[in-house]
Amino acid sequence: MIELEGVPELIDPVMICAFEGWNDAGDAASTAVGHLDREWKGEVFASLDAEDYYDFQVNRPTVALEGGVRKITWPTTRLSVVRADTGEKSRDLVLVRGIEPSMRWRSFCNEILGYAHELGVEMVVILGALLGDTPHTRPVPVSGVTSDPDLARSLDLEETRYEGPTGIVGVLQEACAHAGVPAVSLWAAVPHYVSQPPNPKATLALLNRLEDLITVRIPLGELTEDSRAWQLGVDQLAAEDSEVAEYVQSLEEARDTAELPEASGEAIAREFERYLRRRDGQPGPAGGHATESGGLEGGSGGPGAPYLRDSSTGHGRPRKPSPKDEMAKDDAEDTGGAAEDEAKDVAEAKEADSAKGADDAKEADGGQGTDERDGEDRGGDGDEGSGSDR
């Protein structure tokens, strides 16, 4: 039996989990949960017994001096609770942050779900980050997946179809499904060529997507500026190596080609809704703000940025048009030519109709002219409509 002392009754609680290790490329997911804990001053109310789940030769304890006293900190998973209060809406978040366990994964998940049940958690959101073939100059792709078909429909998520090795994120989501607890996993794709932590751009992207999911505005603090600085730093490193620069450009072209159809009205509407939510909040730094996927509008390498920065001149290098661009151009020219021919045919038809109408009017006038003149000679008693033809 789990005993919770000092934890008040929670308001619409959502559990948010992240685990360091295999599921946490660039430490993006664990940093996101740490950001929530720091911004809303979380209070730890429980921790899992490290002896049950961790191999200390794999995840070693650390020692530190506190007031001249040595203290050992054991690797574990801790739970804290924060109140997300933005003035417009309040709800409680149960934050689960730790290290992927070395053993007894099913018992580990059951213990976390025991806390979720006791706290009345309505939904579990598990954050993860993976390495992918994505350029650092584009918005970070964040995918939301679930094992619950109803949740997929209501929240516009994908049903997971992944097959292959999995980590604690996949195991915990499956455990939630079996326990009847709604669960969602949010995955951020981190460029594999800059996989070392930290990656504030991926962290920012996860928080933006989480904000949409839990419908609570999340204070971003310095994350937006940190994301911009990170991207500029990678820009400079890429510009110093021609092979890396060419590789990044090839990833950009592939990404732009694949996502061209995604510039839809629905995507624009989602971005506008985020703007409305943040309009009365803290403004972002001058020159850009966080986009839905964690990119920076108005900054180097933001959405649609067609270049890599050249460190020698400070100018951008134009991106070569992709095959998709050329196809779009040809389609536009074909469509434009067809529209021009159609307009010409319509104009000629209207001109022919006008000429025919004039001839008909002339014939009709010829039959009435004598009557009108006779009417005038008789004192102007002719037909009013005929008189107007003069």
CSV table of C-alpha atoms in Angstrom, one decimal:
chain,number,residue,atom,x,y,z
A,1,MET,CA,0.0,0.0,0.0
A,2,ILE,CA,1.4,3.4,-1.1
A,3,GLU,CA,1.1,6.0,1.6
A,4,LEU,CA,1.1,9.7,0.5
A,5,GLU,CA,1.7,12.0,3.4
A,6,GLY,CA,1.6,15.8,2.9
A,7,VAL,CA,0.2,15.6,-0.7
A,8,PRO,CA,-3.0,17.7,-1.0
A,9,GLU,CA,-6.0,16.8,-3.1
A,10,LEU,CA,-4.9,17.5,-6.7
A,11,ILE,CA,-6.7,19.4,-9.5
A,12,ASP,CA,-7.1,17.6,-12.8
A,13,PRO,CA,-3.7,15.9,-12.3
A,14,VAL,CA,-1.6,14.8,-15.2
A,15,MET,CA,1.6,12.7,-14.7
A,16,ILE,CA,4.6,13.7,-16.8
A,17,CYS,CA,7.5,11.3,-17.0
A,18,ALA,CA,11.0,11.3,-18.4
A,19,PHE,CA,14.0,9.0,-17.9
A,20,GLU,CA,17.6,9.5,-18.6
A,21,GLY,CA,19.4,7.0,-20.8
A,22,TRP,CA,18.4,5.2,-24.0
A,23,ASN,CA,15.2,7.2,-24.4
A,24,ASP,CA,16.7,10.6,-23.9
A,25,ALA,CA,18.8,11.8,-26.8
A,26,GLY,CA,20.6,15.1,-25.9
A,27,ASP,CA,19.0,14.9,-22.5
A,28,ALA,CA,16.0,16.7,-24.1
A,29,ALA,CA,13.2,14.9,-22.3
A,30,SER,CA,14.7,14.8,-18.8
A,31,THR,CA,15.6,18.5,-19.1
A,32,ALA,CA,12.0,19.3,-20.1
A,33,VAL,CA,10.7,17.7,-16.8
A,34,GLY,CA,13.5,19.4,-14.9
A,35,HIS,CA,12.4,22.7,-16.3
A,36,LEU,CA,8.8,22.2,-15.2
A,37,ASP,CA,10.0,21.3,-11.7
A,38,ARG,CA,12.2,24.3,-11.5
A,39,GLU,CA,9.8,26.9,-12.9
A,40,TRP,CA,6.9,25.8,-10.7
A,41,LYS,CA,9.0,24.9,-7.6
A,42,GLY,CA,8.2,21.2,-7.4
A,43,GLU,CA,8.2,19.4,-4.0
A,44,VAL,CA,9.5,15.8,-4.0
A,45,PHE,CA,7.0,13.5,-2.1
A,46,ALA,CA,8.3,10.1,-3.0
A,47,SER,CA,11.3,8.2,-4.5
A,48,LEU,CA,11.6,4.6,-5.6
A,49,ASP,CA,14.0,2.3,-3.8
A,50,ALA,CA,17.2,2.3,-5.8
A,51,GLU,CA,18.2,-1.2,-4.6
A,52,ASP,CA,15.2,-2.7,-6.4
A,53,TYR,CA,15.8,-1.3,-9.9
A,54,TYR,CA,19.4,-0.1,-10.5
A,55,ASP,CA,22.7,-1.8,-11.1
A,56,PHE,CA,25.1,0.5,-9.3
A,57,GLN,CA,28.0,-0.6,-11.6
A,58,VAL,CA,26.0,0.8,-14.5
A,59,ASN,CA,24.6,3.8,-12.8
A,60,ARG,CA,27.0,4.6,-10.0
A,61,PRO,CA,26.1,6.8,-7.0
A,62,THR,CA,27.8,10.2,-6.6
A,63,VAL,CA,29.4,11.7,-3.6
A,64,ALA,CA,29.5,15.4,-2.7
A,65,LEU,CA,30.4,17.6,0.2
A,66,GLU,CA,27.6,19.5,1.9
A,67,GLY,CA,28.8,21.8,4.7
A,68,GLY,CA,32.0,19.7,5.0
A,69,VAL,CA,30.0,16.5,5.3
A,70,ARG,CA,30.2,13.8,2.6
A,71,LYS,CA,26.9,12.8,1.2
A,72,ILE,CA,26.1,10.0,-1.2
A,73,THR,CA,23.3,10.4,-3.7
A,74,TRP,CA,21.9,7.2,-5.1
A,75,PRO,CA,20.6,6.9,-8.7
A,76,THR,CA,16.8,6.6,-8.4
A,77,THR,CA,13.5,7.9,-9.7
A,78,ARG,CA,11.7,10.7,-7.8
A,79,LEU,CA,8.2,12.0,-7.9
A,80,SER,CA,7.2,15.6,-7.3
A,81,VAL,CA,4.1,17.6,-7.6
A,82,VAL,CA,3.7,21.2,-9.0
A,83,ARG,CA,0.7,23.4,-9.4
A,84,ALA,CA,0.6,24.9,-12.9
A,85,ASP,CA,-1.2,28.1,-12.2
A,86,THR,CA,-1.2,30.7,-15.1
A,87,GLY,CA,-4.0,32.8,-13.8
A,88,GLU,CA,-6.4,31.5,-16.5
A,89,LYS,CA,-6.4,27.8,-15.6
A,90,SER,CA,-4.9,25.7,-12.8
A,91,ARG,CA,-4.1,22.1,-12.7
A,92,ASP,CA,-1.6,19.9,-10.9
A,93,LEU,CA,1.3,18.0,-12.6
A,94,VAL,CA,2.9,14.9,-11.1
A,95,LEU,CA,6.5,14.9,-12.3
A,96,VAL,CA,8.4,11.6,-12.6
A,97,ARG,CA,12.1,12.1,-13.3
A,98,GLY,CA,14.8,9.5,-13.0
A,99,ILE,CA,17.1,7.0,-14.8
A,100,GLU,CA,16.0,4.2,-17.0
A,101,PRO,CA,16.0,1.2,-14.6
A,102,SER,CA,18.5,-1.7,-15.0
A,103,MET,CA,16.1,-4.4,-14.0
A,104,ARG,CA,12.6,-5.4,-12.9
A,105,TRP,CA,11.0,-3.1,-15.4
A,106,ARG,CA,7.5,-4.5,-14.9
A,107,SER,CA,7.6,-3.9,-11.1
A,108,PHE,CA,9.0,-0.4,-11.8
A,109,CYS,CA,6.1,0.5,-14.0
A,110,ASN,CA,3.6,-1.0,-11.6
A,111,GLU,CA,5.0,1.1,-8.8
A,112,ILE,CA,4.6,4.3,-10.8
A,113,LEU,CA,1.1,3.3,-11.8
A,114,GLY,CA,0.3,2.7,-8.2
A,115,TYR,CA,1.2,6.4,-7.5
A,116,ALA,CA,-0.9,7.5,-10.5
A,117,HIS,CA,-3.9,5.6,-9.1
A,118,GLU,CA,-3.6,6.9,-5.6
A,119,LEU,CA,-3.2,10.5,-6.9
A,120,GLY,CA,-6.2,10.3,-9.3
A,121,VAL,CA,-4.1,10.9,-12.4
A,122,GLU,CA,-6.2,11.5,-15.5
A,123,MET,CA,-3.5,11.0,-18.1
A,124,VAL,CA,0.1,9.9,-18.3
A,125,VAL,CA,2.5,11.8,-20.7
A,126,ILE,CA,5.9,10.2,-21.2
A,127,LEU,CA,8.6,12.4,-22.9
A,128,GLY,CA,11.3,10.9,-25.0
A,129,ALA,CA,14.0,11.9,-27.5
A,130,LEU,CA,15.6,9.9,-30.3
A,131,LEU,CA,18.4,10.4,-32.8
A,132,GLY,CA,17.2,11.1,-36.3
A,133,ASP,CA,18.2,12.3,-39.8
A,134,THR,CA,16.9,15.8,-39.2
A,135,PRO,CA,18.8,19.1,-39.8
A,136,HIS,CA,19.4,21.4,-36.8
A,137,THR,CA,18.3,24.4,-39.0
A,138,ARG,CA,14.7,23.2,-39.1
A,139,PRO,CA,12.0,23.0,-36.5
A,140,VAL,CA,12.4,19.9,-34.3
A,141,PRO,CA,9.9,17.2,-35.3
A,142,VAL,CA,7.8,16.1,-32.3
A,143,SER,CA,5.5,13.1,-32.8
A,144,GLY,CA,2.7,12.2,-30.4
A,145,VAL,CA,1.8,8.5,-30.2
A,146,THR,CA,-0.6,6.5,-28.1
A,147,SER,CA,-1.9,2.9,-27.8
A,148,ASP,CA,-5.5,4.1,-27.1
A,149,PRO,CA,-7.6,4.5,-30.3
A,150,ASP,CA,-10.1,6.8,-28.6
A,151,LEU,CA,-7.3,9.0,-27.3
A,152,ALA,CA,-5.7,9.1,-30.8
A,153,ARG,CA,-8.9,10.4,-32.3
A,154,SER,CA,-9.7,12.9,-29.5
A,155,LEU,CA,-6.2,14.4,-29.3
A,156,ASP,CA,-5.3,14.0,-33.0
A,157,LEU,CA,-2.4,11.6,-32.3
A,158,GLU,CA,-1.0,8.7,-34.1
A,159,GLU,CA,-1.6,5.1,-33.0
A,160,THR,CA,1.8,3.6,-32.4
A,161,ARG,CA,2.9,1.1,-35.1
A,162,TYR,CA,6.5,0.8,-34.0
A,163,GLU,CA,8.1,-2.7,-34.0
A,164,GLY,CA,11.6,-3.3,-32.6
A,165,PRO,CA,13.7,-2.8,-29.5
A,166,THR,CA,12.1,-0.5,-26.9
A,167,GLY,CA,13.0,1.3,-23.7
A,168,ILE,CA,11.3,2.1,-20.5
A,169,VAL,CA,9.1,4.7,-22.3
A,170,GLY,CA,7.5,2.0,-24.5
A,171,VAL,CA,7.2,-0.4,-21.6
A,172,LEU,CA,5.5,2.2,-19.3
A,173,GLN,CA,3.1,3.2,-22.1
A,174,GLU,CA,2.1,-0.4,-22.6
A,175,ALA,CA,1.6,-0.9,-18.9
A,176,CYS,CA,-0.7,2.2,-18.8
A,177,ALA,CA,-2.7,0.7,-21.6
A,178,HIS,CA,-3.2,-2.6,-19.8
A,179,ALA,CA,-4.1,-0.7,-16.6
A,180,GLY,CA,-6.7,1.4,-18.4
A,181,VAL,CA,-4.8,4.7,-17.9
A,182,PRO,CA,-4.8,7.0,-20.9
A,183,ALA,CA,-1.1,7.5,-21.9
A,184,VAL,CA,0.7,9.5,-24.6
A,185,SER,CA,4.3,9.5,-25.6
A,186,LEU,CA,5.9,12.6,-27.1
A,187,TRP,CA,9.1,12.0,-29.0
A,188,ALA,CA,11.5,14.8,-30.2
A,189,ALA,CA,13.9,14.0,-33.0
A,190,VAL,CA,17.5,15.2,-32.3
A,191,PRO,CA,20.1,15.6,-35.1
A,192,HIS,CA,22.4,12.6,-34.8
A,193,TYR,CA,25.4,14.7,-35.8
A,194,VAL,CA,25.0,16.9,-32.7
A,195,SER,CA,23.7,14.4,-30.2
A,196,GLN,CA,25.7,15.5,-27.2
A,197,PRO,CA,23.6,17.2,-24.5
A,198,PRO,CA,22.2,19.7,-23.8
A,199,ASN,CA,19.8,20.3,-26.7
A,200,PRO,CA,17.6,23.2,-25.6
A,201,LYS,CA,15.9,23.4,-29.0
A,202,ALA,CA,14.6,19.8,-28.6
A,203,THR,CA,13.6,20.6,-25.0
A,204,LEU,CA,11.7,23.6,-26.2
A,205,ALA,CA,9.9,21.6,-28.8
A,206,LEU,CA,8.8,19.0,-26.3
A,207,LEU,CA,7.4,21.7,-24.0
A,208,ASN,CA,5.6,23.4,-26.8
A,209,ARG,CA,3.9,20.2,-27.7
A,210,LEU,CA,3.2,19.3,-24.1
A,211,GLU,CA,1.6,22.7,-23.7
A,212,ASP,CA,-0.9,21.9,-26.4
A,213,LEU,CA,-1.7,18.6,-24.9
A,214,ILE,CA,-2.3,19.6,-21.3
A,215,THR,CA,-3.8,23.0,-22.3
A,216,VAL,CA,-1.7,24.9,-19.7
A,217,ARG,CA,0.7,27.7,-20.7
A,218,ILE,CA,4.2,26.8,-19.7
A,219,PRO,CA,6.7,29.5,-18.8
A,220,LEU,CA,9.7,29.1,-21.0
A,221,GLY,CA,12.2,31.2,-19.1
A,222,GLU,CA,15.5,31.4,-21.0
A,223,LEU,CA,14.9,28.3,-23.1
A,224,THR,CA,14.0,30.4,-26.2
A,225,GLU,CA,17.3,32.3,-26.0
A,226,ASP,CA,19.2,29.2,-25.2
A,227,SER,CA,17.7,27.5,-28.2
A,228,ARG,CA,18.8,30.4,-30.5
A,229,ALA,CA,22.3,30.4,-29.1
A,230,TRP,CA,22.6,26.6,-29.5
A,231,GLN,CA,21.5,26.8,-33.2
A,232,LEU,CA,24.0,29.6,-33.9
A,233,GLY,CA,26.8,27.6,-32.4
A,234,VAL,CA,26.0,24.6,-34.5
A,235,ASP,CA,25.7,26.8,-37.6
A,236,GLN,CA,29.3,28.0,-37.0
A,237,LEU,CA,30.6,24.5,-36.5
A,238,ALA,CA,29.0,23.3,-39.7
A,239,ALA,CA,30.3,26.3,-41.6
A,240,GLU,CA,33.9,25.4,-40.6
A,241,ASP,CA,33.6,21.9,-42.2
A,242,SER,CA,32.5,21.8,-45.9
A,243,GLU,CA,31.5,18.1,-45.7
A,244,VAL,CA,29.3,18.7,-42.7
A,245,ALA,CA,27.8,21.8,-44.4
A,246,GLU,CA,27.0,19.8,-47.6
A,247,TYR,CA,25.4,17.0,-45.5
A,248,VAL,CA,23.3,19.5,-43.5
A,249,GLN,CA,22.1,21.0,-46.8
A,250,SER,CA,21.1,17.6,-48.2
A,251,LEU,CA,19.1,17.0,-45.0
A,252,GLU,CA,17.4,20.4,-45.4
A,253,GLU,CA,16.4,19.7,-49.0
A,254,ALA,CA,15.1,16.2,-48.1
A,255,ARG,CA,13.1,17.7,-45.2
A,256,ASP,CA,11.7,20.6,-47.2
A,257,THR,CA,10.6,18.2,-50.0
A,258,ALA,CA,8.9,15.8,-47.5
A,259,GLU,CA,7.1,18.6,-45.6
A,260,LEU,CA,6.0,20.8,-48.4
A,261,PRO,CA,2.4,19.5,-48.4
A,262,GLU,CA,2.3,20.1,-44.6
A,263,ALA,CA,2.0,23.8,-45.0
A,264,SER,CA,-1.8,23.5,-44.6
A,265,GLY,CA,-4.5,25.7,-43.1
A,266,GLU,CA,-4.7,23.3,-40.1
A,267,ALA,CA,-1.0,23.9,-39.3
A,268,ILE,CA,-1.4,27.6,-39.7
A,269,ALA,CA,-4.5,27.6,-37.4
A,270,ARG,CA,-2.5,25.7,-34.7
A,271,GLU,CA,0.3,28.3,-34.8
A,272,PHE,CA,-2.3,31.1,-34.6
A,273,GLU,CA,-3.9,29.5,-31.6
A,274,ARG,CA,-0.6,29.3,-29.8
A,275,TYR,CA,0.0,33.0,-30.6
A,276,LEU,CA,-3.3,33.9,-29.0
A,277,ARG,CA,-2.5,32.0,-25.9
A,278,ARG,CA,0.9,33.6,-25.5
A,279,ARG,CA,-0.2,37.1,-26.5
A,280,ASP,CA,-0.8,38.2,-22.9
A,281,GLY,CA,2.1,36.3,-21.5
A,282,GLN,CA,5.8,37.1,-21.4
A,283,PRO,CA,7.2,38.2,-24.7
A,284,GLY,CA,10.0,36.2,-26.3
A,285,PRO,CA,13.4,37.8,-27.0
A,286,ALA,CA,13.6,40.3,-29.9
A,287,GLY,CA,14.1,38.8,-33.3
A,288,GLY,CA,12.1,35.6,-33.0
A,289,HIS,CA,9.8,33.4,-30.9
A,290,ALA,CA,9.4,29.7,-30.4
A,291,THR,CA,7.3,28.0,-33.1
A,292,GLU,CA,5.1,24.9,-32.7
A,293,SER,CA,8.0,22.5,-33.3
A,294,GLY,CA,10.6,24.4,-31.3
A,295,GLY,CA,12.1,26.4,-34.2
A,296,LEU,CA,12.8,30.1,-34.1
A,297,GLU,CA,11.0,32.5,-36.4
A,298,GLY,CA,12.9,35.5,-37.4
A,299,GLY,CA,16.2,34.0,-36.4
A,300,SER,CA,18.9,32.1,-38.2
A,301,GLY,CA,17.8,28.7,-39.5
A,302,GLY,CA,14.1,29.3,-38.6
A,303,PRO,CA,11.2,27.8,-40.5
A,304,GLY,CA,11.9,28.0,-44.2
A,305,ALA,CA,15.5,29.3,-43.7
A,306,PRO,CA,17.1,28.4,-47.0
A,307,TYR,CA,20.8,28.7,-46.0
A,308,LEU,CA,23.7,27.8,-43.8
A,309,ARG,CA,25.7,30.6,-42.3
A,310,ASP,CA,29.1,31.3,-43.8
A,311,SER,CA,31.5,32.1,-41.0
A,312,SER,CA,33.9,34.1,-43.2
A,313,THR,CA,31.3,36.6,-44.5
A,314,GLY,CA,28.4,36.3,-42.1
A,315,HIS,CA,26.1,35.9,-45.1
A,316,GLY,CA,23.8,33.1,-46.0
A,317,ARG,CA,24.4,30.6,-48.7
A,318,PRO,CA,21.3,30.1,-50.8
A,319,ARG,CA,19.8,26.7,-50.8
A,320,LYS,CA,19.6,24.9,-54.1
A,321,PRO,CA,16.1,24.4,-55.3
A,322,SER,CA,14.9,20.9,-54.7
A,323,PRO,CA,13.2,18.6,-57.3
A,324,LYS,CA,9.9,19.3,-55.5
A,325,ASP,CA,10.4,23.1,-56.1
A,326,GLU,CA,10.9,22.5,-59.8
A,327,MET,CA,7.8,20.3,-60.1
A,328,ALA,CA,5.8,22.9,-58.2
A,329,LYS,CA,7.0,25.6,-60.6
A,330,ASP,CA,6.1,23.5,-63.7
A,331,ASP,CA,2.7,22.8,-62.4
A,332,ALA,CA,2.1,26.5,-61.7
A,333,GLU,CA,3.1,27.3,-65.3
A,334,ASP,CA,0.8,24.7,-66.8
A,335,THR,CA,-2.1,25.8,-64.6
A,336,GLY,CA,-1.5,29.4,-65.5
A,337,GLY,CA,-1.5,28.7,-69.2
A,338,ALA,CA,-4.7,26.7,-69.0
A,339,ALA,CA,-6.4,29.5,-67.1
A,340,GLU,CA,-5.3,32.0,-69.7
A,341,ASP,CA,-6.7,30.0,-72.6
A,342,GLU,CA,-10.0,29.5,-70.7
A,343,ALA,CA,-10.3,33.2,-70.0
A,344,LYS,CA,-9.7,34.0,-73.7
A,345,ASP,CA,-12.4,31.5,-74.9
A,346,VAL,CA,-14.9,33.1,-72.4
A,347,ALA,CA,-14.1,36.6,-73.7
A,348,GLU,CA,-14.6,35.6,-77.3
A,349,ALA,CA,-17.9,34.0,-76.5
A,350,LYS,CA,-19.1,37.1,-74.7
A,351,GLU,CA,-18.1,39.2,-77.6
A,352,ALA,CA,-20.1,37.0,-80.0
A,353,ASP,CA,-23.2,37.2,-77.8
A,354,SER,CA,-22.9,41.0,-77.6
A,355,ALA,CA,-22.7,41.3,-81.4
A,356,LYS,CA,-25.7,39.0,-81.8
A,357,GLY,CA,-27.7,41.1,-79.3
A,358,ALA,CA,-26.9,44.3,-81.1
A,359,ASP,CA,-28.1,42.9,-84.5
A,360,ASP,CA,-31.4,41.7,-82.8
A,361,ALA,CA,-31.9,45.1,-81.4
A,362,LYS,CA,-31.3,46.8,-84.7
A,363,GLU,CA,-33.9,44.5,-86.4
A,364,ALA,CA,-36.4,45.3,-83.7
A,365,ASP,CA,-35.8,49.0,-84.0
A,366,GLY,CA,-36.3,48.8,-87.8
A,367,GLY,CA,-39.8,47.5,-87.3
A,368,GLN,CA,-40.7,50.2,-84.8
A,369,GLY,CA,-39.1,53.3,-86.4
A,370,THR,CA,-42.0,54.2,-88.7
A,371,ASP,CA,-44.5,53.9,-85.8
A,372,GLU,CA,-42.5,56.1,-83.6
A,373,ARG,CA,-42.2,58.8,-86.2
A,374,ASP,CA,-45.9,58.6,-86.9
A,375,GLY,CA,-46.5,59.0,-83.2
A,376,GLU,CA,-44.3,62.1,-83.0
A,377,ASP,CA,-46.2,63.7,-85.9
A,378,ARG,CA,-49.4,63.0,-84.1
A,379,GLY,CA,-48.4,65.1,-81.1
A,380,GLY,CA,-45.8,63.0,-79.2
A,381,ASP,CA,-48.2,60.3,-78.1
A,382,GLY,CA,-45.8,57.6,-79.0
A,383,ASP,CA,-44.8,54.7,-76.7
A,384,GLU,CA,-42.5,55.8,-73.8
A,385,GLY,CA,-40.2,52.8,-74.1
A,386,SER,CA,-39.7,53.4,-77.8
A,387,GLY,CA,-39.0,57.1,-77.2
A,388,SER,CA,-36.2,56.2,-74.8
A,389,ASP,CA,-34.4,54.4,-77.6
A,390,ARG,CA,-33.7,57.8,-79.2
